[in-house]
PDB file of C-alpha atoms in Angstrom:
ATOM      1  CA  MET E   1      27.189  20.702  15.261  1.00  0.00           C
ATOM      2  CA  SER E   2      26.720  18.157  18.263  1.00  0.00           C
ATOM      3  CA  ILE E   3      24.616  14.971  17.915  1.00  0.00           C
ATOM      4  CA  PHE E   4      22.183  16.295  20.389  1.00  0.00           C
ATOM      5  CA  ILE E   5      21.557  19.602  18.372  1.00  0.00           C
ATOM      6  CA  GLU E   6      21.271  17.645  15.276  1.00  0.00           C
ATOM      7  CA  GLY E   7      18.411  15.758  16.840  1.00  0.00           C
ATOM      8  CA  MET E   8      16.708  18.949  18.002  1.00  0.00           C
ATOM      9  CA  VAL E   9      16.836  20.344  14.525  1.00  0.00           C
ATOM     10  CA  LEU E  10      15.012  17.093  13.258  1.00  0.00           C
ATOM     11  CA  GLY E  11      12.484  17.677  16.001  1.00  0.00           C
ATOM     12  CA  LEU E  12      11.797  21.130  14.760  1.00  0.00           C
ATOM     13  CA  SER E  13      11.275  19.888  11.342  1.00  0.00           C
ATOM     14  CA  LEU E  14       9.019  17.208  12.452  1.00  0.00           C
ATOM     15  CA  ALA E  15       6.997  19.797  14.470  1.00  0.00           C
ATOM     16  CA  PHE E  16       6.491  22.163  11.529  1.00  0.00           C
ATOM     17  CA  LEU E  17       6.190  19.396   8.711  1.00  0.00           C
ATOM     18  CA  PHE E  18       3.866  16.933  10.665  1.00  0.00           C
ATOM     19  CA  GLY E  19       2.550  19.171  13.322  1.00  0.00           C
ATOM     20  CA  PHE E  20      -0.889  19.526  12.135  1.00  0.00           C
ATOM     21  CA  GLY E  21      -2.115  15.853  12.125  1.00  0.00           C
ATOM     22  CA  PRO E  22      -4.630  14.092  14.447  1.00  0.00           C
ATOM     23  CA  ALA E  23      -2.613  14.695  17.439  1.00  0.00           C
ATOM     24  CA  PHE E  24      -2.702  18.392  16.895  1.00  0.00           C
ATOM     25  CA  PHE E  25      -6.409  18.607  17.047  1.00  0.00           C
ATOM     26  CA  ALA E  26      -6.612  16.364  20.086  1.00  0.00           C
ATOM     27  CA  LEU E  27      -3.957  18.678  21.915  1.00  0.00           C
ATOM     28  CA  ILE E  28      -5.858  21.865  21.045  1.00  0.00           C
ATOM     29  CA  GLN E  29      -9.178  20.301  22.130  1.00  0.00           C
ATOM     30  CA  THR E  30      -7.811  19.029  25.360  1.00  0.00           C
ATOM     31  CA  GLY E  31      -6.057  22.146  26.228  1.00  0.00           C
ATOM     32  CA  ILE E  32      -9.280  24.312  25.737  1.00  0.00           C
ATOM     33  CA  HIS E  33     -11.613  21.899  27.390  1.00  0.00           C
ATOM     34  CA  ARG E  34      -9.646  20.443  30.265  1.00  0.00           C
ATOM     35  CA  GLY E  35      -6.596  22.800  30.597  1.00  0.00           C
ATOM     36  CA  PHE E  36      -2.813  22.698  30.390  1.00  0.00           C
ATOM     37  CA  TRP E  37      -1.957  19.753  32.760  1.00  0.00           C
ATOM     38  CA  GLN E  38      -4.271  17.334  31.037  1.00  0.00           C
ATOM     39  CA  GLY E  39      -3.108  18.539  27.696  1.00  0.00           C
ATOM     40  CA  ALA E  40       0.495  17.868  28.795  1.00  0.00           C
ATOM     41  CA  LEU E  41      -0.507  14.400  29.817  1.00  0.00           C
ATOM     42  CA  LEU E  42      -1.838  13.815  26.218  1.00  0.00           C
ATOM     43  CA  ALA E  43       1.337  15.179  24.888  1.00  0.00           C
ATOM     44  CA  PHE E  44       3.476  12.777  27.075  1.00  0.00           C
ATOM     45  CA  GLY E  45       1.311   9.834  25.654  1.00  0.00           C
ATOM     46  CA  ILE E  46       2.195  11.047  22.190  1.00  0.00           C
ATOM     47  CA  VAL E  47       5.900  11.420  22.646  1.00  0.00           C
ATOM     48  CA  LEU E  48       6.021   8.047  24.600  1.00  0.00           C
ATOM     49  CA  ASN E  49       4.401   6.497  21.556  1.00  0.00           C
ATOM     50  CA  ASP E  50       7.176   8.143  19.249  1.00  0.00           C
ATOM     51  CA  ALA E  51       9.944   6.698  21.674  1.00  0.00           C
ATOM     52  CA  PHE E  52       8.181   3.286  21.426  1.00  0.00           C
ATOM     53  CA  VAL E  53       8.110   3.255  17.641  1.00  0.00           C
ATOM     54  CA  VAL E  54      11.803   4.490  17.484  1.00  0.00           C
ATOM     55  CA  THR E  55      12.704   1.677  19.874  1.00  0.00           C
ATOM     56  CA  LEU E  56      10.901  -0.956  17.675  1.00  0.00           C
ATOM     57  CA  SER E  57      12.466   0.596  14.527  1.00  0.00           C
ATOM     58  CA  LEU E  58      15.923   0.323  15.962  1.00  0.00           C
ATOM     59  CA  LEU E  59      15.283  -3.205  16.972  1.00  0.00           C
ATOM     60  CA  GLY E  60      14.480  -4.300  13.459  1.00  0.00           C
ATOM     61  CA  VAL E  61      10.671  -4.048  13.480  1.00  0.00           C
ATOM     62  CA  ALA E  62      10.974  -1.867  10.435  1.00  0.00           C
ATOM     63  CA  GLN E  63      11.246  -4.902   8.193  1.00  0.00           C
ATOM     64  CA  VAL E  64       7.835  -6.090   9.397  1.00  0.00           C
ATOM     65  CA  PHE E  65       6.142  -2.703   8.780  1.00  0.00           C
ATOM     66  CA  GLY E  66       8.231  -2.154   5.517  1.00  0.00           C
ATOM     67  CA  ASN E  67       5.914  -4.699   3.853  1.00  0.00           C
ATOM     68  CA  THR E  68       3.117  -3.093   1.918  1.00  0.00           C
ATOM     69  CA  GLU E  69       0.345  -5.631   3.226  1.00  0.00           C
ATOM     70  CA  ASN E  70       1.252  -4.893   6.775  1.00  0.00           C
ATOM     71  CA  TYR E  71       1.425  -1.276   6.300  1.00  0.00           C
ATOM     72  CA  SER E  72      -2.043  -1.288   4.683  1.00  0.00           C
ATOM     73  CA  LEU E  73      -3.464  -3.391   7.550  1.00  0.00           C
ATOM     74  CA  LEU E  74      -2.034  -0.874  10.050  1.00  0.00           C
ATOM     75  CA  GLY E  75      -3.659   1.962   7.954  1.00  0.00           C
ATOM     76  CA  ILE E  76      -7.125   0.316   8.025  1.00  0.00           C
ATOM     77  CA  VAL E  77      -6.850  -0.263  11.744  1.00  0.00           C
ATOM     78  CA  GLY E  78      -5.341   3.111  12.582  1.00  0.00           C
ATOM     79  CA  GLY E  79      -8.042   4.802  10.340  1.00  0.00           C
ATOM     80  CA  ALA E  80     -10.878   2.969  12.220  1.00  0.00           C
ATOM     81  CA  ILE E  81      -9.612   4.196  15.472  1.00  0.00           C
ATOM     82  CA  LEU E  82      -9.296   7.786  14.381  1.00  0.00           C
ATOM     83  CA  ILE E  83     -12.928   7.734  13.098  1.00  0.00           C
ATOM     84  CA  VAL E  84     -14.176   6.317  16.316  1.00  0.00           C
ATOM     85  CA  PHE E  85     -12.209   9.141  18.328  1.00  0.00           C
ATOM     86  CA  GLY E  86     -13.659  11.657  15.719  1.00  0.00           C
ATOM     87  CA  PHE E  87     -17.243  10.643  15.902  1.00  0.00           C
ATOM     88  CA  VAL E  88     -17.151  10.734  19.821  1.00  0.00           C
ATOM     89  CA  THR E  89     -15.439  14.130  19.714  1.00  0.00           C
ATOM     90  CA  TYR E  90     -17.944  15.497  17.134  1.00  0.00           C
ATOM     91  CA  LYS E  91     -21.117  14.465  19.172  1.00  0.00           C
ATOM     92  CA  LYS E  92     -19.721  15.646  22.347  1.00  0.00           C
ATOM     93  CA  LYS E  93     -21.629  18.586  23.901  1.00  0.00           C
ATOM     94  CA  THR E  94     -20.277  20.766  26.333  1.00  0.00           C
ATOM     95  CA  SER E  95     -20.353  24.278  27.865  1.00  0.00           C
ATOM     96  CA  THR E  96     -17.846  26.634  29.779  1.00  0.00           C
ATOM     97  CA  GLU E  97     -19.683  25.859  33.051  1.00  0.00           C
ATOM     98  CA  GLU E  98     -19.781  22.121  32.495  1.00  0.00           C
ATOM     99  CA  THR E  99     -16.056  22.075  31.581  1.00  0.00           C
ATOM    100  CA  ASP E 100     -15.056  24.175  34.856  1.00  0.00           C
ATOM    101  CA  LYS E 101     -17.164  21.710  36.963  1.00  0.00           C
ATOM    102  CA  SER E 102     -15.795  18.610  35.175  1.00  0.00           C
ATOM    103  CA  GLU E 103     -12.213  19.645  35.851  1.00  0.00           C
ATOM    104  CA  ILE E 104     -13.018  19.361  39.547  1.00  0.00           C
ATOM    105  CA  THR E 105     -15.679  16.626  39.997  1.00  0.00           C
ATOM    106  CA  ASN E 106     -15.518  14.435  36.721  1.00  0.00           C
ATOM    107  CA  SER E 107     -12.128  14.808  35.288  1.00  0.00           C
ATOM    108  CA  PRO E 108     -10.943  11.471  33.574  1.00  0.00           C
ATOM    109  CA  HIS E 109      -8.071   9.640  35.073  1.00  0.00           C
ATOM    110  CA  PRO E 110      -4.659  10.977  34.313  1.00  0.00           C
ATOM    111  CA  LEU E 111      -3.672   7.727  32.675  1.00  0.00           C
ATOM    112  CA  SER E 112      -6.625   7.975  30.210  1.00  0.00           C
ATOM    113  CA  TYR E 113      -5.065  11.066  28.645  1.00  0.00           C
ATOM    114  CA  ILE E 114      -1.652   9.256  28.280  1.00  0.00           C
ATOM    115  CA  ALA E 115      -3.410   6.315  26.779  1.00  0.00           C
ATOM    116  CA  LYS E 116      -5.433   8.479  24.294  1.00  0.00           C
ATOM    117  CA  GLY E 117      -2.172  10.357  23.147  1.00  0.00           C
ATOM    118  CA  PHE E 118      -0.393   6.940  22.733  1.00  0.00           C
ATOM    119  CA  LEU E 119      -3.297   5.486  20.732  1.00  0.00           C
ATOM    120  CA  LEU E 120      -3.853   8.587  18.469  1.00  0.00           C
ATOM    121  CA  ASN E 121      -0.202   8.494  17.422  1.00  0.00           C
ATOM    122  CA  VAL E 122      -0.084   4.665  17.062  1.00  0.00           C
ATOM    123  CA  ALA E 123      -3.065   4.670  14.856  1.00  0.00           C
ATOM    124  CA  ASN E 124      -1.296   6.899  12.317  1.00  0.00           C
ATOM    125  CA  PRO E 125       0.826   4.951   9.923  1.00  0.00           C
ATOM    126  CA  PHE E 126       2.666   7.970   8.752  1.00  0.00           C
ATOM    127  CA  VAL E 127       4.261   8.177  12.178  1.00  0.00           C
ATOM    128  CA  TRP E 128       5.566   4.797  11.913  1.00  0.00           C
ATOM    129  CA  LEU E 129       6.733   5.316   8.376  1.00  0.00           C
ATOM    130  CA  PHE E 130       8.478   8.599   9.144  1.00  0.00           C
ATOM    131  CA  TRP E 131      10.338   7.253  12.365  1.00  0.00           C
ATOM    132  CA  ILE E 132      11.190   3.955  10.613  1.00  0.00           C
ATOM    133  CA  GLY E 133      12.912   5.993   7.797  1.00  0.00           C
ATOM    134  CA  ILE E 134      14.675   8.100  10.218  1.00  0.00           C
ATOM    135  CA  SER E 135      15.802   5.146  12.319  1.00  0.00           C
ATOM    136  CA  VAL E 136      17.267   3.393   9.245  1.00  0.00           C
ATOM    137  CA  GLY E 137      19.252   6.601   8.331  1.00  0.00           C
ATOM    138  CA  ILE E 138      20.683   6.957  11.898  1.00  0.00           C
ATOM    139  CA  LEU E 139      21.380   3.209  12.098  1.00  0.00           C
ATOM    140  CA  ALA E 140      23.511   3.626   8.938  1.00  0.00           C
ATOM    141  CA  ARG E 141      25.146   6.743  10.182  1.00  0.00           C
ATOM    142  CA  PHE E 142      26.063   5.784  13.803  1.00  0.00           C
ATOM    143  CA  SER E 143      26.370   2.016  13.108  1.00  0.00           C
ATOM    144  CA  SER E 144      26.835   0.353  16.491  1.00  0.00           C
ATOM    145  CA  ASN E 145      27.297   3.514  18.542  1.00  0.00           C
ATOM    146  CA  THR E 146      24.343   3.182  20.838  1.00  0.00           C
ATOM    147  CA  ASN E 147      25.178   6.292  22.780  1.00  0.00           C
ATOM    148  CA  ASN E 148      24.972   8.691  19.797  1.00  0.00           C
ATOM    149  CA  MET E 149      21.686   7.087  18.498  1.00  0.00           C
ATOM    150  CA  ILE E 150      20.258   7.637  21.999  1.00  0.00           C
ATOM    151  CA  LEU E 151      21.607  11.142  22.213  1.00  0.00           C
ATOM    152  CA  PHE E 152      20.239  12.039  18.769  1.00  0.00           C
ATOM    153  CA  PHE E 153      16.652  10.770  19.508  1.00  0.00           C
ATOM    154  CA  VAL E 154      16.564  12.301  22.961  1.00  0.00           C
ATOM    155  CA  GLY E 155      17.239  15.681  21.251  1.00  0.00           C
ATOM    156  CA  THR E 156      14.501  14.949  18.680  1.00  0.00           C
ATOM    157  CA  LEU E 157      11.805  13.865  21.150  1.00  0.00           C
ATOM    158  CA  SER E 158      12.554  16.627  23.602  1.00  0.00           C
ATOM    159  CA  VAL E 159      11.717  19.317  20.953  1.00  0.00           C
ATOM    160  CA  VAL E 160       8.669  17.359  19.779  1.00  0.00           C
ATOM    161  CA  PHE E 161       7.506  17.267  23.345  1.00  0.00           C
ATOM    162  CA  ALA E 162       8.244  20.911  23.955  1.00  0.00           C
ATOM    163  CA  THR E 163       6.305  21.969  20.938  1.00  0.00           C
ATOM    164  CA  ASP E 164       3.373  20.009  21.928  1.00  0.00           C
ATOM    165  CA  LEU E 165       3.438  21.367  25.402  1.00  0.00           C
ATOM    166  CA  ALA E 166       3.529  24.994  23.706  1.00  0.00           C
ATOM    167  CA  LYS E 167       0.450  24.085  21.638  1.00  0.00           C
ATOM    168  CA  THR E 168      -1.369  22.917  24.738  1.00  0.00           C
ATOM    169  CA  PHE E 169      -0.438  26.043  26.738  1.00  0.00           C
ATOM    170  CA  LEU E 170      -1.705  28.305  24.001  1.00  0.00           C
ATOM    171  CA  ALA E 171      -4.892  26.349  23.745  1.00  0.00           C
ATOM    172  CA  SER E 172      -5.450  26.489  27.487  1.00  0.00           C
ATOM    173  CA  GLN E 173      -5.023  30.227  27.588  1.00  0.00           C
ATOM    174  CA  LEU E 174      -7.763  30.694  24.977  1.00  0.00           C
ATOM    175  CA  LYS E 175     -10.096  29.080  27.557  1.00  0.00           C
ATOM    176  CA  LYS E 176     -10.452  32.335  29.389  1.00  0.00           C
ATOM    177  CA  PHE E 177     -11.985  34.080  26.165  1.00  0.00           C
ATOM    178  CA  VAL E 178     -14.318  31.379  24.823  1.00  0.00           C
ATOM    179  CA  ASN E 179     -17.899  30.708  25.157  1.00  0.00           C
ATOM    180  CA  ASP E 180     -20.275  27.741  24.686  1.00  0.00           C
ATOM    181  CA  LYS E 181     -20.632  28.037  20.971  1.00  0.00           C
ATOM    182  CA  PHE E 182     -16.875  28.245  20.557  1.00  0.00           C
ATOM    183  CA  LEU E 183     -16.315  25.068  22.695  1.00  0.00           C
ATOM    184  CA  ILE E 184     -18.858  23.293  20.507  1.00  0.00           C
ATOM    185  CA  LEU E 185     -17.337  24.429  17.362  1.00  0.00           C
ATOM    186  CA  VAL E 186     -13.886  23.091  18.480  1.00  0.00           C
ATOM    187  CA  ASN E 187     -15.381  19.910  19.042  1.00  0.00           C
ATOM    188  CA  LYS E 188     -16.901  19.655  15.715  1.00  0.00           C
ATOM    189  CA  ILE E 189     -13.851  20.917  13.905  1.00  0.00           C
ATOM    190  CA  ALA E 190     -11.579  18.427  15.920  1.00  0.00           C
ATOM    191  CA  GLY E 191     -14.024  15.470  15.440  1.00  0.00           C
ATOM    192  CA  LEU E 192     -14.288  16.297  11.558  1.00  0.00           C
ATOM    193  CA  ALA E 193     -10.551  16.493  11.267  1.00  0.00           C
ATOM    194  CA  LEU E 194     -10.081  13.075  13.016  1.00  0.00           C
ATOM    195  CA  VAL E 195     -12.799  11.388  10.938  1.00  0.00           C
ATOM    196  CA  GLY E 196     -11.096  13.065   7.784  1.00  0.00           C
ATOM    197  CA  PHE E 197      -7.589  11.691   8.694  1.00  0.00           C
ATOM    198  CA  GLY E 198      -9.196   8.227   9.421  1.00  0.00           C
ATOM    199  CA  VAL E 199     -10.985   7.994   6.082  1.00  0.00           C
ATOM    200  CA  TYR E 200      -7.878   9.136   4.284  1.00  0.00           C
ATOM    201  CA  LEU E 201      -5.822   6.490   5.890  1.00  0.00           C
ATOM    202  CA  ILE E 202      -8.384   3.668   5.169  1.00  0.00           C
ATOM    203  CA  VAL E 203      -8.650   4.765   1.522  1.00  0.00           C
ATOM    204  CA  ARG E 204      -5.012   5.082   1.088  1.00  0.00           C
ATOM    205  CA  ALA E 205      -4.464   1.609   2.579  1.00  0.00           C
ATOM    206  CA  VAL E 206      -7.219   0.023   0.216  1.00  0.00           C
ATOM    207  CA  PHE E 207      -5.501   1.719  -2.545  1.00  0.00           C
ATOM    208  CA  LEU E 208      -2.185   0.227  -1.777  1.00  0.00           C
ATOM    209  CA  MET E 209      -3.662  -3.269  -1.332  1.00  0.00           C
ATOM    210  CA  SER E 210      -5.280  -3.153  -4.849  1.00  0.00           C
TER     211      SER E 210
END
């Protein structure tokens, strides 16, 4: 099996095992409210952060976040960010008419979607822990062969990005069949999910510190 294919297999595993975290709900909500292209920008921000974490891990930052105290601090900060995102999402009121108009007259800057995707992912310490673990294993396997490591992670991140695009596309297609009540329900579910993840991260971090 080629190194690139091995990376793709890992990407599929990541999509199924960790595909329903905070980023998932953000992708679904953005796809329904704003459409595919805005959701694609959010997905790009997410995979950009994955690449960022992988790069830092390979450069040796894994030793920093391997420390329990630092990991706990990241969990508290990340949890707080998710709670803020969740609260804003939960309180957001919208309608199908407003959504259609906002896409034309009041659509946020494209960079804001990329930034949100990046922050949502960077706020989740499980993402850091996962990529650090994978990076350590890949470093041990390929040693100083940089080309093989790059090829492996390109395969992994390509599949992660493709699956996120698929989620966004499916969500954007649902927009044709939804009403105002459904949009509000999506906001509330996504908001509660983000708050729930945030609280869990903070509680877990405090538990690790005790």
